[in-house]
Coordinates of C-alpha atoms in Angstrom, one line a residue:
X1 CA 30.6 23.2 -60.0
X2 CA 29.1 25.1 -62.8
X3 CA 25.7 24.3 -64.4
X4 CA 25.9 22.7 -67.9
X5 CA 23.6 23.3 -70.8
X6 CA 22.4 20.2 -72.5
X7 CA 20.1 19.6 -75.5
X8 CA 17.7 16.7 -74.9
X9 CA 16.7 14.1 -77.3
X10 CA 13.4 16.0 -77.7
X11 CA 15.4 19.1 -78.8
X12 CA 14.9 21.2 -75.6
X13 CA 18.0 23.0 -74.2
X14 CA 18.1 22.8 -70.4
X15 CA 20.6 23.8 -67.7
X16 CA 21.6 21.2 -65.1
X17 CA 23.6 21.1 -62.0
X18 CA 26.7 19.0 -62.2
X19 CA 26.6 16.9 -59.0
X20 CA 30.2 15.6 -58.8
X21 CA 30.6 15.5 -62.6
X22 CA 33.4 17.2 -64.5
X23 CA 37.0 18.2 -64.1
X24 CA 38.4 19.1 -60.6
X25 CA 41.9 20.1 -60.0
X26 CA 43.6 18.4 -57.1
X27 CA 45.0 21.5 -55.5
X28 CA 47.2 19.7 -53.0
X29 CA 48.8 17.5 -55.6
X30 CA 49.4 20.5 -57.9
X31 CA 50.9 22.6 -55.1
X32 CA 53.3 19.7 -54.2
X33 CA 54.3 19.3 -57.8
X34 CA 54.9 23.0 -58.3
X35 CA 57.0 23.2 -55.1
X36 CA 59.0 20.2 -56.3
X37 CA 59.6 21.9 -59.7
X38 CA 60.7 25.1 -58.0
X39 CA 63.1 23.4 -55.6
X40 CA 64.6 21.4 -58.4
X41 CA 64.8 24.4 -60.7
X42 CA 62.8 22.6 -63.4
X43 CA 61.4 24.7 -66.2
X44 CA 58.5 22.8 -67.6
X45 CA 54.9 22.9 -68.8
X46 CA 52.6 20.4 -67.1
X47 CA 49.0 19.4 -67.0
X48 CA 47.2 19.9 -63.7
X49 CA 46.7 16.9 -61.5
X50 CA 42.9 16.1 -61.4
X51 CA 41.0 14.5 -58.6
X52 CA 38.0 14.1 -60.9
X53 CA 37.8 13.9 -64.7
X54 CA 35.1 13.9 -67.3
X55 CA 35.1 12.0 -70.6
X56 CA 35.8 15.0 -72.8
X57 CA 37.3 18.4 -71.8
X58 CA 35.3 21.3 -73.0
X59 CA 32.2 23.4 -72.3
X60 CA 30.0 20.6 -71.1
X61 CA 32.5 17.7 -70.7
X62 CA 29.8 15.2 -71.5
X63 CA 30.9 14.1 -74.9
X64 CA 28.8 12.0 -77.3
X65 CA 28.3 8.8 -75.2
X66 CA 25.9 9.1 -72.3
X67 CA 22.7 7.9 -70.7
X68 CA 19.9 10.5 -70.8
X69 CA 17.0 9.9 -68.4
X70 CA 14.0 12.1 -69.1
X71 CA 12.4 11.8 -65.6
X72 CA 9.2 13.7 -66.6
X73 CA 8.4 11.3 -69.5
X74 CA 10.0 8.3 -67.8
X75 CA 12.0 7.4 -70.9
X76 CA 15.7 6.7 -71.2
X77 CA 18.0 7.2 -74.2
X78 CA 21.4 5.5 -74.5
X79 CA 23.9 7.2 -76.8
X80 CA 27.2 5.7 -77.8
X81 CA 29.7 7.6 -80.0
X82 CA 27.0 10.0 -81.0
X83 CA 24.5 7.4 -82.0
X84 CA 21.2 6.6 -80.3
X85 CA 21.7 2.9 -79.7
X86 CA 18.9 2.1 -77.3
X87 CA 15.9 3.5 -75.5
X88 CA 13.4 2.2 -72.9
X89 CA 10.8 3.3 -70.5
X90 CA 11.6 3.2 -66.8
X91 CA 10.2 4.0 -63.3
X92 CA 12.0 6.5 -61.2
X93 CA 11.6 7.8 -57.6
X94 CA 8.2 8.2 -56.0
X95 CA 7.2 11.8 -56.2
X96 CA 4.6 11.8 -53.4
X97 CA 7.1 10.5 -50.8
X98 CA 10.1 11.9 -48.9
X99 CA 12.6 14.0 -50.7
X100 CA 15.3 11.3 -50.7
X101 CA 12.9 9.1 -52.8
X102 CA 12.8 11.6 -55.6
X103 CA 15.4 10.8 -58.3
X104 CA 17.8 13.8 -58.5
X105 CA 18.2 15.9 -61.6
X106 CA 21.7 16.8 -62.8
X107 CA 24.8 15.5 -64.6
X108 CA 26.4 12.5 -63.0
X109 CA 28.5 9.6 -64.0
X110 CA 28.6 5.8 -63.4
X111 CA 30.5 5.2 -60.2
X112 CA 30.9 1.5 -60.9
X113 CA 28.9 -1.4 -62.2
X114 CA 28.3 -4.9 -60.9
X115 CA 26.2 -7.9 -61.4
X116 CA 24.1 -9.7 -58.8
X117 CA 24.0 -7.0 -56.1
X118 CA 21.6 -6.8 -53.1
X119 CA 20.2 -3.3 -52.6
X120 CA 19.4 -2.4 -49.0
X121 CA 17.4 0.4 -47.4
X122 CA 15.5 0.9 -44.2
X123 CA 12.5 -1.0 -45.4
X124 CA 13.8 -3.2 -48.2
X125 CA 16.5 -5.7 -49.2
X126 CA 16.3 -6.5 -52.9
X127 CA 18.5 -8.6 -55.2
X128 CA 19.2 -7.2 -58.7
X129 CA 21.0 -8.6 -61.6
X130 CA 22.5 -5.3 -62.9
X131 CA 23.5 -2.4 -60.6
X132 CA 24.9 0.8 -62.0
X133 CA 25.0 3.6 -59.4
X134 CA 25.6 7.1 -60.6
X135 CA 25.1 9.4 -57.5
X136 CA 25.5 7.9 -54.0
X137 CA 22.9 5.2 -53.6
X138 CA 20.9 6.4 -56.7
X139 CA 21.5 4.2 -59.7
X140 CA 20.0 2.2 -62.5
X141 CA 19.0 -1.4 -62.1
X142 CA 16.6 -4.1 -63.2
X143 CA 13.3 -4.3 -61.4
X144 CA 11.8 -7.8 -62.1
X145 CA 9.1 -7.2 -59.5
X146 CA 7.5 -4.6 -61.8
X147 CA 5.2 -5.6 -64.7
X148 CA 4.9 -2.1 -66.2
X149 CA 7.3 0.8 -66.9
X150 CA 6.9 4.4 -68.1
X151 CA 3.8 6.6 -67.9
X152 CA 2.9 8.1 -64.5
X153 CA 3.7 5.1 -62.3
X154 CA 6.4 7.1 -60.6
X155 CA 4.0 9.7 -59.2
X156 CA 2.6 7.4 -56.5
X157 CA 4.2 4.0 -57.1
X158 CA 7.8 4.9 -57.9
X159 CA 11.1 3.6 -56.5
X160 CA 13.1 4.7 -53.6
X161 CA 14.9 7.0 -56.0
X162 CA 16.6 4.6 -58.4
X163 CA 15.8 4.2 -62.1
X164 CA 14.0 0.9 -62.3
X165 CA 14.3 -0.9 -65.7
X166 CA 13.0 -4.0 -67.4
X167 CA 15.7 -6.7 -66.9
X168 CA 16.5 -6.9 -70.7
X169 CA 16.9 -3.1 -70.8
X170 CA 19.2 -3.1 -67.8
X171 CA 21.3 -5.8 -69.4
X172 CA 21.7 -3.8 -72.6
X173 CA 22.6 -0.6 -70.8
X174 CA 25.0 -2.5 -68.6
X175 CA 26.8 -3.8 -71.7
X176 CA 27.5 -0.2 -72.9
X177 CA 28.3 1.8 -69.8
X178 CA 31.5 1.9 -67.8
X179 CA 32.9 3.8 -64.8
X180 CA 32.7 7.5 -65.6
X181 CA 30.0 7.1 -68.3
X182 CA 27.9 10.3 -68.1
X183 CA 24.3 10.0 -66.8
X184 CA 22.0 13.0 -67.4
X185 CA 18.8 13.2 -65.4
X186 CA 16.2 15.9 -65.8
X187 CA 12.5 16.8 -65.3

């Protein structure tokens, strides 16, 4: 639940909320395990049981493999094992719309990934080839209906909150990420 500091690809250090990202102790499971140890007279040292984990334990838990989405500049950086392996422009949530259409800032992780999904909302039903959600219904996906990405499109012509990508870019990102892969979004 603590904010994390992060140094962006442009060299700026920022502080971000964590969303559901990071390590969280499963208090119920730990309590039950401790009671069991006490009843059995076991003397031991044990790691806590976690209900949520991050890739790397430590100060920021992010590690050196992550997706970095610079929402102000509409540019995405993909890091794998400390190396920048890919970058692309994108279109994020529409800024002149309702709050739920604004892409959230924070540290998240890929919930799951799937191919050939149909994204549904109150006023749309859209098939996508690559779907990578990272915070509820917010995620990254291809947007074949767009002919331009980047710039200031998001200000008035942005998405419903997702990160819209060129299809080839979505395919590349999809090939690297996995469940739990960190996604850092910031303005």
